[in-house]
mmCIF file of C-alpha atoms and ligand atoms in Angstrom:
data_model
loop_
_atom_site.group_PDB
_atom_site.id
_atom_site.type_symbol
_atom_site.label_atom_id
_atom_site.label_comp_id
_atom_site.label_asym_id
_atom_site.label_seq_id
_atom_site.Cartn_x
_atom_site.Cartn_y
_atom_site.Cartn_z
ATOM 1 C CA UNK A 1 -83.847 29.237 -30.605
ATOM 2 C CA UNK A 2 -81.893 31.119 -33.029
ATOM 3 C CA UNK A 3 -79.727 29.892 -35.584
ATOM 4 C CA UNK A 4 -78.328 29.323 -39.268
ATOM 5 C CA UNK A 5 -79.509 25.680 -39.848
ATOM 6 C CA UNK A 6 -81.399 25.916 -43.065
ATOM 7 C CA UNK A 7 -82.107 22.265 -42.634
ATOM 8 C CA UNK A 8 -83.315 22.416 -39.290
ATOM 9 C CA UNK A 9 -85.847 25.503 -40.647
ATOM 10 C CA UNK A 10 -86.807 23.003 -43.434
ATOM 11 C CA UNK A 11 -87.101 20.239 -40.845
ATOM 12 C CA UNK A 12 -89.509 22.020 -38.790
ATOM 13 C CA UNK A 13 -91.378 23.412 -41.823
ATOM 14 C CA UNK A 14 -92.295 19.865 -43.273
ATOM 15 C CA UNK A 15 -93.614 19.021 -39.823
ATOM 16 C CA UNK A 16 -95.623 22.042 -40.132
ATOM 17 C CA UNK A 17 -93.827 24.143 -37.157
ATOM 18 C CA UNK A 18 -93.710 28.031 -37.474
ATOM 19 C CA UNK A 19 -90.280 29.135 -38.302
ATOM 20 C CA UNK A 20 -88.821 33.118 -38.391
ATOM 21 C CA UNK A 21 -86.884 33.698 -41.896
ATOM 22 C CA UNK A 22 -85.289 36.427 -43.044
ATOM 23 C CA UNK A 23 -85.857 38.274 -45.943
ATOM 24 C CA UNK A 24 -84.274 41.216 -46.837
ATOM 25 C CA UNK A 25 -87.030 43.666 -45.669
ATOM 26 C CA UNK A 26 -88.180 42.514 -42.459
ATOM 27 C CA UNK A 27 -88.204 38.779 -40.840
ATOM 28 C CA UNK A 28 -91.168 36.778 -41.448
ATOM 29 C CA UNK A 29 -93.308 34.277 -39.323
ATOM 30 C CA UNK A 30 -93.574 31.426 -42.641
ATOM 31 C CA UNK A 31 -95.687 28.009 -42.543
ATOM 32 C CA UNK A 32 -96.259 25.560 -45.027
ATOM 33 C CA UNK A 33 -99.143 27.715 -46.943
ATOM 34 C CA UNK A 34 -100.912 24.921 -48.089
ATOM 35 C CA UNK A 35 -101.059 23.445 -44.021
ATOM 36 C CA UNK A 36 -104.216 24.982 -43.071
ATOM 37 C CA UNK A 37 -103.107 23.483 -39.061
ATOM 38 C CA UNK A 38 -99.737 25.634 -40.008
ATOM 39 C CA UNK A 39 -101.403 29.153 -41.551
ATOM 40 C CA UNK A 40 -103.913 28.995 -38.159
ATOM 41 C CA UNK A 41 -100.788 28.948 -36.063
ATOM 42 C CA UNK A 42 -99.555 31.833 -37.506
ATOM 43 C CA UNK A 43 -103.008 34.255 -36.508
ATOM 44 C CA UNK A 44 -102.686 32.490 -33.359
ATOM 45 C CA UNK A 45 -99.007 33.940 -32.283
ATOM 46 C CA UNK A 46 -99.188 37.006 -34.123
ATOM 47 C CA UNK A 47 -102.753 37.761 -32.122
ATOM 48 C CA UNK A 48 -103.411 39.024 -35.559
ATOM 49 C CA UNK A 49 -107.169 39.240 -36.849
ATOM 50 C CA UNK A 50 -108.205 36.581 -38.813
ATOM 51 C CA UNK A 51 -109.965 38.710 -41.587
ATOM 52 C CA UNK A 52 -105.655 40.252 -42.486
ATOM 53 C CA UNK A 53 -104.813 38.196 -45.413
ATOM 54 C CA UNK A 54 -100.837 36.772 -45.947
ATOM 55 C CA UNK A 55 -98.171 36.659 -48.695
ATOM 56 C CA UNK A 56 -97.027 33.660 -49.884
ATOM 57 C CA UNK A 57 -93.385 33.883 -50.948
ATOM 58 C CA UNK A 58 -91.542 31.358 -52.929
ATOM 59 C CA UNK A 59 -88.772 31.574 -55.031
ATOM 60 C CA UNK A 60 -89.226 31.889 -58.600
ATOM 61 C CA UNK A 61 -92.001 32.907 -61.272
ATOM 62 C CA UNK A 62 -92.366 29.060 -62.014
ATOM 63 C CA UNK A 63 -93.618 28.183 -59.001
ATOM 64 C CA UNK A 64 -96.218 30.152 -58.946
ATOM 65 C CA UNK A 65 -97.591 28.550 -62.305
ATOM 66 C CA UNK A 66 -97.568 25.053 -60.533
ATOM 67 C CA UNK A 67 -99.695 26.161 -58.102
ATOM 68 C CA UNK A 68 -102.267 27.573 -61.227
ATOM 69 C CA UNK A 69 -101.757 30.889 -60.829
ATOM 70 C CA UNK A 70 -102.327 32.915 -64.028
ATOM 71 C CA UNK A 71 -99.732 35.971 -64.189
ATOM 72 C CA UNK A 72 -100.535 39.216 -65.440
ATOM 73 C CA UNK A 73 -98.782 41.433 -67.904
ATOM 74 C CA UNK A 74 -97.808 44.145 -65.860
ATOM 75 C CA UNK A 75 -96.508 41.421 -63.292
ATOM 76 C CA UNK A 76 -94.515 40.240 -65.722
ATOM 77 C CA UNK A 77 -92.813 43.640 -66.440
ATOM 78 C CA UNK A 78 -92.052 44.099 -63.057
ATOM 79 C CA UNK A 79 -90.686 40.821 -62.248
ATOM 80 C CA UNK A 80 -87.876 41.656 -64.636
ATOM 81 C CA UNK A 81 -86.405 44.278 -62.279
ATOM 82 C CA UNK A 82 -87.992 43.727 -59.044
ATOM 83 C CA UNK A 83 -88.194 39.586 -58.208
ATOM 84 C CA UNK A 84 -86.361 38.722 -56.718
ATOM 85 C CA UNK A 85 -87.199 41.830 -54.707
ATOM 86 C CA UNK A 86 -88.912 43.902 -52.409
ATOM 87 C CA UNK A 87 -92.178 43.596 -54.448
ATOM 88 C CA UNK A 88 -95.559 42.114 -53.614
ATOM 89 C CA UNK A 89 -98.226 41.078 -56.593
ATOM 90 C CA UNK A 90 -101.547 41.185 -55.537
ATOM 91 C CA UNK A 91 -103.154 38.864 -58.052
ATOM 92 C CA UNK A 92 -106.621 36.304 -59.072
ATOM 93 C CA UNK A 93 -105.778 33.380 -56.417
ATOM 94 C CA UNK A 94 -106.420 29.936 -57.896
ATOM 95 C CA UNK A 95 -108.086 26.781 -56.124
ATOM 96 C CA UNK A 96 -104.599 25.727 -55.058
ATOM 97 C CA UNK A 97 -104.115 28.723 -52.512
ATOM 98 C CA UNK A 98 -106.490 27.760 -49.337
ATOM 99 C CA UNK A 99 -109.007 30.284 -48.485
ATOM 100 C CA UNK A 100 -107.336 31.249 -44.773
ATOM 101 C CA UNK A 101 -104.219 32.730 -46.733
ATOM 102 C CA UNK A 102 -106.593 34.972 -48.545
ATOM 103 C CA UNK A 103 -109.008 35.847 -45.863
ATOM 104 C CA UNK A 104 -111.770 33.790 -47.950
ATOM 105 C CA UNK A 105 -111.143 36.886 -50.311
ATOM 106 C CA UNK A 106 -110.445 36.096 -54.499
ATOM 107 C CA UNK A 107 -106.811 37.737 -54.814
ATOM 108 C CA UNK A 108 -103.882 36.735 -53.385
ATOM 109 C CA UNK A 109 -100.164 38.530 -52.391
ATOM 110 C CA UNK A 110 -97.137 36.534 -54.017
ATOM 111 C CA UNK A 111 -93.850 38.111 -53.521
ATOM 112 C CA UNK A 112 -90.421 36.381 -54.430
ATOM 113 C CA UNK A 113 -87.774 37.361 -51.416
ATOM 114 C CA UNK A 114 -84.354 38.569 -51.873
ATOM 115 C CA UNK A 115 -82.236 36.790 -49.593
ATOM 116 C CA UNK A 116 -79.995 34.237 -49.920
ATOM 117 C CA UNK A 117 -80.819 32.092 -46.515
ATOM 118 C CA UNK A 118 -84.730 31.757 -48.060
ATOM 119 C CA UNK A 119 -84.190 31.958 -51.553
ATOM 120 C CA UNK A 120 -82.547 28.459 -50.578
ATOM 121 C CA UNK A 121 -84.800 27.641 -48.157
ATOM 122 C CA UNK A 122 -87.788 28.032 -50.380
ATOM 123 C CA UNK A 123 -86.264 26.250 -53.401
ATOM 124 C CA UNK A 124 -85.762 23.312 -51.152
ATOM 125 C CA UNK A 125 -89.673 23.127 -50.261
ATOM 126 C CA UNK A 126 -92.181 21.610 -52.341
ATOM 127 C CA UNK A 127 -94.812 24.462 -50.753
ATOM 128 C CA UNK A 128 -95.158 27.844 -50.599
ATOM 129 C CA UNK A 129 -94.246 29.946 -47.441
ATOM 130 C CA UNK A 130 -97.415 32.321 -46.256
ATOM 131 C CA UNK A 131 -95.478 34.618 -43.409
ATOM 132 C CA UNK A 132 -95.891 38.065 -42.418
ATOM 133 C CA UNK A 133 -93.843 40.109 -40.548
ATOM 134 C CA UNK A 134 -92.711 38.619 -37.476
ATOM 135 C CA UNK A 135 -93.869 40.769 -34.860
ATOM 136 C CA UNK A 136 -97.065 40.814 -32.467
ATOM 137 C CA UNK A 137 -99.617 42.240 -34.682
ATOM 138 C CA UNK A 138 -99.968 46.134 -34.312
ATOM 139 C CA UNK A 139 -96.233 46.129 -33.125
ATOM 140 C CA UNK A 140 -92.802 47.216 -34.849
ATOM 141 C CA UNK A 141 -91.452 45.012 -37.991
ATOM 142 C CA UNK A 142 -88.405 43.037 -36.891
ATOM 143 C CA UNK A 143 -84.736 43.493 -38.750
ATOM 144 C CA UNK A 144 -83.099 41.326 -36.801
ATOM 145 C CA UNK A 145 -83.055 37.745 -35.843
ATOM 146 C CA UNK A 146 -83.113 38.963 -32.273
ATOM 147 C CA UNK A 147 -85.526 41.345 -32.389
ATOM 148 C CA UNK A 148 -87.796 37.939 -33.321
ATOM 149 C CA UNK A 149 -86.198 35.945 -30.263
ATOM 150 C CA UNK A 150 -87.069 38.549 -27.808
ATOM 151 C CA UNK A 151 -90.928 38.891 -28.556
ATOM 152 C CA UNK A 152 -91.905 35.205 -30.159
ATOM 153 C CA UNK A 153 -89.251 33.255 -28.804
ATOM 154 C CA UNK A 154 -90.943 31.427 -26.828
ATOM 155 C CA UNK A 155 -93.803 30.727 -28.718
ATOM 156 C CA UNK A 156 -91.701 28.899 -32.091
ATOM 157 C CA UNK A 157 -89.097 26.559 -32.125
ATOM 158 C CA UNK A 158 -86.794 28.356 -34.538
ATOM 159 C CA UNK A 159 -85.441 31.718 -36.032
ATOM 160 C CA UNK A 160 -83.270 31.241 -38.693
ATOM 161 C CA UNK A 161 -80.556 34.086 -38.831
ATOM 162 C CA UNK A 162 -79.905 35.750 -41.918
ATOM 163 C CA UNK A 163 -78.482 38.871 -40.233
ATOM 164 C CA UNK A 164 -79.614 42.374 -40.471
ATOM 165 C CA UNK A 165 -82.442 43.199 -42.822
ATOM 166 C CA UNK A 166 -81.087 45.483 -45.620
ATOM 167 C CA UNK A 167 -84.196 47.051 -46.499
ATOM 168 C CA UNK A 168 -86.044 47.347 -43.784
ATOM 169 C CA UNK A 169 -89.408 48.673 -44.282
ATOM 170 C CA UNK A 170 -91.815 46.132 -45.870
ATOM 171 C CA UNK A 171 -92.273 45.264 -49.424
ATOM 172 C CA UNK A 172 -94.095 47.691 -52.087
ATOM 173 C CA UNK A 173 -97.558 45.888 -52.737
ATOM 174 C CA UNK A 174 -99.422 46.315 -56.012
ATOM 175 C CA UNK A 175 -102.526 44.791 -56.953
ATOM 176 C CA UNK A 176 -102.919 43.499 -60.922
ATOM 177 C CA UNK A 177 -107.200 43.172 -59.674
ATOM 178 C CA UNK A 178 -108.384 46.413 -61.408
ATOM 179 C CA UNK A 179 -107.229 47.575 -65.107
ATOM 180 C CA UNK A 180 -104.914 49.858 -63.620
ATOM 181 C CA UNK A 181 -102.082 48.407 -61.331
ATOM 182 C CA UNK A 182 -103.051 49.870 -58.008
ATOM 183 C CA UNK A 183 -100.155 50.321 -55.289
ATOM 184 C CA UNK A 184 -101.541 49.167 -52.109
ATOM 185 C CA UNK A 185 -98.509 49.691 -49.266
ATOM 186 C CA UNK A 186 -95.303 51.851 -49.999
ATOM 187 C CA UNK A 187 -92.187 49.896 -49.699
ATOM 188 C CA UNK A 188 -88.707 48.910 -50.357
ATOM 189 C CA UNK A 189 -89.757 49.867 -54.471
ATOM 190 C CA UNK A 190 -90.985 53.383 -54.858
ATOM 191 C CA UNK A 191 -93.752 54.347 -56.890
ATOM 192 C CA UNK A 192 -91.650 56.037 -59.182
ATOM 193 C CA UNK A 193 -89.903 53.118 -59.818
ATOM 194 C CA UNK A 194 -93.162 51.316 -60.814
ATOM 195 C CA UNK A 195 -94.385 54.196 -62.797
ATOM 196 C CA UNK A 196 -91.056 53.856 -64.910
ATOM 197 C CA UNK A 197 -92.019 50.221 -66.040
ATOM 198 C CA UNK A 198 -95.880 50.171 -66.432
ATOM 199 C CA UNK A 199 -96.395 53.598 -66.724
ATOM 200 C CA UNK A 200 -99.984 54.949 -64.640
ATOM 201 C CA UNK A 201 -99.886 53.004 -61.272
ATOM 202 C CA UNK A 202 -102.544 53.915 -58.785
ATOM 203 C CA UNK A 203 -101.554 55.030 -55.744
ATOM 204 C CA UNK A 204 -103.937 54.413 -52.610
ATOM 205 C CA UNK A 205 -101.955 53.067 -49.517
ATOM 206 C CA UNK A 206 -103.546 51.810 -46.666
ATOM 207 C CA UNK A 207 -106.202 49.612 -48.832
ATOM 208 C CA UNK A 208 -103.840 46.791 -47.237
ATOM 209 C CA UNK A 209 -105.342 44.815 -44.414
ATOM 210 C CA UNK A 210 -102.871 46.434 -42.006
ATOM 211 C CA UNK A 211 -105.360 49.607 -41.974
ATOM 212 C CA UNK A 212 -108.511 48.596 -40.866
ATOM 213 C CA UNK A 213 -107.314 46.566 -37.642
ATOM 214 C CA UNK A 214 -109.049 47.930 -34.743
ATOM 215 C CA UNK A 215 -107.067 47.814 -31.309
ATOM 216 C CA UNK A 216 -109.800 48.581 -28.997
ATOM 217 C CA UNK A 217 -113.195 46.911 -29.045
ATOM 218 C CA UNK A 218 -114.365 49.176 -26.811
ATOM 219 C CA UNK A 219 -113.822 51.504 -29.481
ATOM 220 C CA UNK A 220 -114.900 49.570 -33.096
ATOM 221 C CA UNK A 221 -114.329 52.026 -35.963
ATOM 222 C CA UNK A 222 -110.947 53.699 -34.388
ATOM 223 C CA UNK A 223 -107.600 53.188 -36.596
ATOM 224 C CA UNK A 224 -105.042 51.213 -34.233
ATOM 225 C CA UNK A 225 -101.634 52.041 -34.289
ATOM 226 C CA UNK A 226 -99.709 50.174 -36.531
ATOM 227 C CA UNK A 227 -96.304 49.368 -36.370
ATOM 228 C CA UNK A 228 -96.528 51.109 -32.934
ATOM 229 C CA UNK A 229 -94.002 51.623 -30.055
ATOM 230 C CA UNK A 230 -95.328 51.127 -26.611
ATOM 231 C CA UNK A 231 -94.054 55.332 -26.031
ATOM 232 C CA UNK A 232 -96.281 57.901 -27.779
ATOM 233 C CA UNK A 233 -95.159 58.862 -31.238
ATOM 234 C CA UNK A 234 -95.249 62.009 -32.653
ATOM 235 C CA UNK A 235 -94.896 62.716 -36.409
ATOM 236 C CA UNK A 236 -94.012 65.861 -37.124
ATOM 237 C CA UNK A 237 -91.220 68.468 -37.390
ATOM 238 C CA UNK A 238 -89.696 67.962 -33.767
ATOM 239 C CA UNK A 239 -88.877 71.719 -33.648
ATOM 240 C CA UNK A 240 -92.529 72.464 -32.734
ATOM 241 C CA UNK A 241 -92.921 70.188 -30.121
ATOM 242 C CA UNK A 242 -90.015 70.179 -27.875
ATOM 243 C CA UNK A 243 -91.168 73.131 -25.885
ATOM 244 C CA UNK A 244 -93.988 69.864 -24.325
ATOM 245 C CA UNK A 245 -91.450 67.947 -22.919
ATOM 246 C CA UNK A 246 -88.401 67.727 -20.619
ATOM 247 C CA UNK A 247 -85.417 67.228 -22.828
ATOM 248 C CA UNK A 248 -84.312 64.352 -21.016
ATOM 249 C CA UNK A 249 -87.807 62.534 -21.471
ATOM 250 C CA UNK A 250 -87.637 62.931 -25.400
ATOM 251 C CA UNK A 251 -86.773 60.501 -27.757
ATOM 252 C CA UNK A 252 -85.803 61.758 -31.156
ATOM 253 C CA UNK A 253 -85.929 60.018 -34.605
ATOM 254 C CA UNK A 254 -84.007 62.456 -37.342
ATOM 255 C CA UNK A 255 -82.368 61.398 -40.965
ATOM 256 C CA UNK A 256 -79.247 63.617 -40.555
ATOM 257 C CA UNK A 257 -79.967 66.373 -38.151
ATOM 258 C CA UNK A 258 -78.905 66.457 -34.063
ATOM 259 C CA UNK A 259 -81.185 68.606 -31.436
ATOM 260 C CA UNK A 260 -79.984 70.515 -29.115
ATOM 261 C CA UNK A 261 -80.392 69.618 -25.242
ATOM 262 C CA UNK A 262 -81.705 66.048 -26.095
ATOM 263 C CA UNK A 263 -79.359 63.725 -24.836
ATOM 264 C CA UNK A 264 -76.842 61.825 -27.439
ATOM 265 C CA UNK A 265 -78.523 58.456 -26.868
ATOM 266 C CA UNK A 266 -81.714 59.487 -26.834
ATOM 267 C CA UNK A 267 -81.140 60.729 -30.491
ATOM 268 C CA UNK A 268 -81.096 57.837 -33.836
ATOM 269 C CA UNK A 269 -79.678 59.567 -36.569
ATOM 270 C CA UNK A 270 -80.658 57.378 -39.230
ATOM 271 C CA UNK A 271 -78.455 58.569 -41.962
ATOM 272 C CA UNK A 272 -75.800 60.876 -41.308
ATOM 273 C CA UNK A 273 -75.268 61.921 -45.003
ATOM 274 C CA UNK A 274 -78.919 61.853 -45.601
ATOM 275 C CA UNK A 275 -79.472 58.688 -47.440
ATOM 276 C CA UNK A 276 -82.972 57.403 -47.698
ATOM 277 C CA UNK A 277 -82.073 54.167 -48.426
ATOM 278 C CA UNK A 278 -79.669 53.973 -45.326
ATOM 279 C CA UNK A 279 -82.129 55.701 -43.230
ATOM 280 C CA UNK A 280 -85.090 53.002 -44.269
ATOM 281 C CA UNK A 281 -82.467 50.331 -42.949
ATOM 282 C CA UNK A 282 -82.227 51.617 -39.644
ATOM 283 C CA UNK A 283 -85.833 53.055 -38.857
ATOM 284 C CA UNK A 284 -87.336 49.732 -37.049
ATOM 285 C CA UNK A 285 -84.144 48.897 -34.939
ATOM 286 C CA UNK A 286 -83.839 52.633 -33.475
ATOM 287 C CA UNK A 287 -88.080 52.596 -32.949
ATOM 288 C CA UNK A 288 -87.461 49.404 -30.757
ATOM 289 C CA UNK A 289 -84.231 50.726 -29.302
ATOM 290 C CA UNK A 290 -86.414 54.591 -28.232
ATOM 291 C CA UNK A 291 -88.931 52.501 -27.277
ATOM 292 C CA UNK A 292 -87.396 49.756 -24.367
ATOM 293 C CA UNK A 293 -85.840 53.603 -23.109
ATOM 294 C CA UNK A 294 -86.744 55.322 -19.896
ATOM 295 C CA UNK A 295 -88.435 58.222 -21.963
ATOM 296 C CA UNK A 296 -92.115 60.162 -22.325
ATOM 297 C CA UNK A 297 -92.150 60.322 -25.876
ATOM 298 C CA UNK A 298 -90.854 59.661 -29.201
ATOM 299 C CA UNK A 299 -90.729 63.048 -31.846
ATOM 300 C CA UNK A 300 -90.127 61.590 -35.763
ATOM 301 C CA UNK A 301 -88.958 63.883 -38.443
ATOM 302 C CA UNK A 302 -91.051 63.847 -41.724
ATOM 303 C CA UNK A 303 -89.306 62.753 -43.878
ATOM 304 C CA UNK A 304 -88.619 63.864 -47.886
ATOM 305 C CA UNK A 305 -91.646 62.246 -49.353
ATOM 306 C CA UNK A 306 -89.688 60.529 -51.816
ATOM 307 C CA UNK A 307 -88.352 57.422 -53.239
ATOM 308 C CA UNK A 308 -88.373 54.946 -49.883
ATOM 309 C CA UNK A 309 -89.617 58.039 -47.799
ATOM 310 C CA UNK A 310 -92.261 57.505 -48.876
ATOM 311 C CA UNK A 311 -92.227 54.308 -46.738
ATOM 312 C CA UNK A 312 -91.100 55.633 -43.925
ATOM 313 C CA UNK A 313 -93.249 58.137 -43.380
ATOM 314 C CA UNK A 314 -95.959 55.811 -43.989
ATOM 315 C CA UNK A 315 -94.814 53.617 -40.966
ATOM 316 C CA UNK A 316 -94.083 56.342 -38.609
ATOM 317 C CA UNK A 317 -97.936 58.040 -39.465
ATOM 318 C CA UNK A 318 -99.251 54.418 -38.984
ATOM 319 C CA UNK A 319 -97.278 54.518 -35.351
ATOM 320 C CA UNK A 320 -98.343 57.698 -34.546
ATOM 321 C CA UNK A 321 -100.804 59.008 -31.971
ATOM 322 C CA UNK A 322 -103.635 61.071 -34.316
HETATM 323 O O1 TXA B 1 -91.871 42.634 -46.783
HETATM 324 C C1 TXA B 1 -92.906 41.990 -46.570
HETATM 325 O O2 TXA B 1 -93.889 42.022 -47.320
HETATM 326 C C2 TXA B 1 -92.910 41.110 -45.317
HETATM 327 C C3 TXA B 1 -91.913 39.985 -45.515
HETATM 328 C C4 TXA B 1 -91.932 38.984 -44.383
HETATM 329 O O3 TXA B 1 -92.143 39.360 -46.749
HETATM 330 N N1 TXA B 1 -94.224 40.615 -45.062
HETATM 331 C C5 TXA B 1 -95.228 41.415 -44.606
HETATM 332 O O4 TXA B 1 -96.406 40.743 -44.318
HETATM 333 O O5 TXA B 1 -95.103 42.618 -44.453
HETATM 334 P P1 TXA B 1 -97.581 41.380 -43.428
HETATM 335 O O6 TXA B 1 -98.563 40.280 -43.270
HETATM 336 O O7 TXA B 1 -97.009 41.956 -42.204
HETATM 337 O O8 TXA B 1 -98.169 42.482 -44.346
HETATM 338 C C6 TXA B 1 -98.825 42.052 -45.525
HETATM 339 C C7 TXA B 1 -99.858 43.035 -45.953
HETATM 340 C C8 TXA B 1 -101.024 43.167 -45.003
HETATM 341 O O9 TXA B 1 -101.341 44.529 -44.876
HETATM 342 C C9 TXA B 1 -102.125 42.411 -45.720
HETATM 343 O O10 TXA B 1 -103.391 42.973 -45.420
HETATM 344 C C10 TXA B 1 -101.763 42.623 -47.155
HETATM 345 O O11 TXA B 1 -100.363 42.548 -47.185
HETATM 346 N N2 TXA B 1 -102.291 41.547 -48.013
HETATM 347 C C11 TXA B 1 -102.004 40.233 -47.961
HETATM 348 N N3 TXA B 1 -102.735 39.537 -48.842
HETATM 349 C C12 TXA B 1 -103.497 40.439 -49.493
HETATM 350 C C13 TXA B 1 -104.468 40.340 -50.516
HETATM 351 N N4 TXA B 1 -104.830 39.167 -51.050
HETATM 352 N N5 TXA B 1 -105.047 41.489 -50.938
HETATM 353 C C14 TXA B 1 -104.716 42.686 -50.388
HETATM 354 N N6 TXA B 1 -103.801 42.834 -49.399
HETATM 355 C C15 TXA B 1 -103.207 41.731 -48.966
HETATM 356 MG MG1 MG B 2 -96.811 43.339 -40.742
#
């Protein structure tokens, strides 16, 4: 069921349900963190591997002390500008954080949300949240209450409705575990961004759990297709693969430009001036929206690899056929 009852989501939290929140990245799938019952639910409806570790969100730096979490420096620095935020600390987990939200590894993700509906939500728990995106594992990131409904529905008794996402690719994640701060996933902060505050950040996406999920175990060792639509994917300049296809069976994701012969609907635009940040928005609601289409394939700009393009073209090579 979907709606705004931030009661009812606490309700069902205490009793150690699954709820969908929104944050204002992507909806999560949250549990009471410290409900080990809870946390196994989560792997359970997200079919997602139990070795992928979670983020616990909560909403202030506080918190996280309570729990006897030790903050670093640099985490510190960033917090200023970026929590709440789109920002995810990778940092020494303490005894308090159960072993099943860190994949019996020693770090653990923290990230402070920026939305309104949670930030209350989470104030009014005495627990952490551990949730990751809500969506089938391997599958698109949802942006919208409904896009939760439509896949998990049926497996959790509530989505609470904060409206459209207004990021809308995941959060940045840095990890504070080596002597230089090492960005793990590009998201809604750049690397630039980080650079300006601490200076030298590492820069080695894809050391995130996300990456090493296999699809096939017929095939161990092949990269799955993250963030994947069900039609292939193709990530490159569209220009050189058009001649493949019939126009009417293409599927075109573009930041500002319009193809020729491709039908109207069958083209998302995701920024019509060209705005990164507007284009970042949009990407997961016009993958889902190519992808329930009657079409053969789906070609993806590159885009400027800059800022949050850097994000999206991280998704759209993760959901690409290589
Ligand atoms: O924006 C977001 O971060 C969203 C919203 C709901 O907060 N959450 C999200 O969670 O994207 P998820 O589980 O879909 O992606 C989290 C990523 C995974 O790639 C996981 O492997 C990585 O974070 N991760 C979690 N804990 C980690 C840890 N202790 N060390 C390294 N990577 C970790
Ligand atoms: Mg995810």
């Amino acid at each position: 069921m979907i709606g705004t009852d931030i009661q009812e989501a606490k309700r069902l939290l205490e009793l150690g349900e699954l709820v969908a929140i929104p944050t204002e990245t992507v909806y999560g799938l949250a549990a009471n963190a410290f409900n080990a019952q809870a946390v196994a639910n989560i792997y359970t409806v997200k079919n997602r591997p139990s070795f992928n570790p979670l983020i616990i969100h909560t909403n202030s730096l506080e918190r996280l002390l309570e729990w006897d979490l030790t903050l670093p420096e640099g985490m510190l620095a960033l917090a200023k500008h970026f929590s709440p935020g789109p920002l995810t600390y990778v940092i020494p987990k303490s005894n308090r954080i159960p072993d099943m939200i860190t994949a019996g590894t020693s770090a653990v993700a923290v990230r402070i949300p920026n939305h309104p509906v949670t930030l209350a939500l989470l104030a009014s728990l005495p627990f952490p949240l551990a949730a990751p995106s809500a969506n089938p594992s391997g599958y698109v990131s949802p942006t919208q209450a409904l896009h939760v409904e439509q896949q998990l529905g049926n497996q959790i008794p509530y989505v609470l409705d904060g409206g459209e996402c207004e990021v809308g690719v995941e959060s940045t994640i840095i990890s504070f575990l080596d002597e230089t701060p090492t960005l793990l996933r590009h998201g809604g902060v750049s690397i630039e961004q980080l650079r300006a505050i601490l200076g030298n950040v590492l820069d080695k996406p894809g050391e995130a759990g996300d990456e090493i999920v296999t699809d096939n175990p017929v095939a161990p060792g092949q990269l799955a297709r993250h963030y994947a639509t069900r039609h292939p994917l193709i990530h490159d300049n569209p220009h050189l693969h058009l001649a493949n296809y019939a126009a009417a069976r293409v599927g075109i994701l573009s930041l500002s430009t319009t193809y020729e012969h491709i039908p109207v609907a069958q083209q998302k635009v995701l920024s019509a001036t060209g705005n990164l940040a507007e284009a970042a928005q949009h990407l997961f609601a016009a993958m889902r929206e190519l992808d329930a289409m009657d079409i053969d394939v789906i070609l993806a700009e590159r885009f400027p690899q800059e800022g949050i393009g850097r994000a999206i073209n991280d998704r759209l090579k993760r959901a690409s056929v290589r």
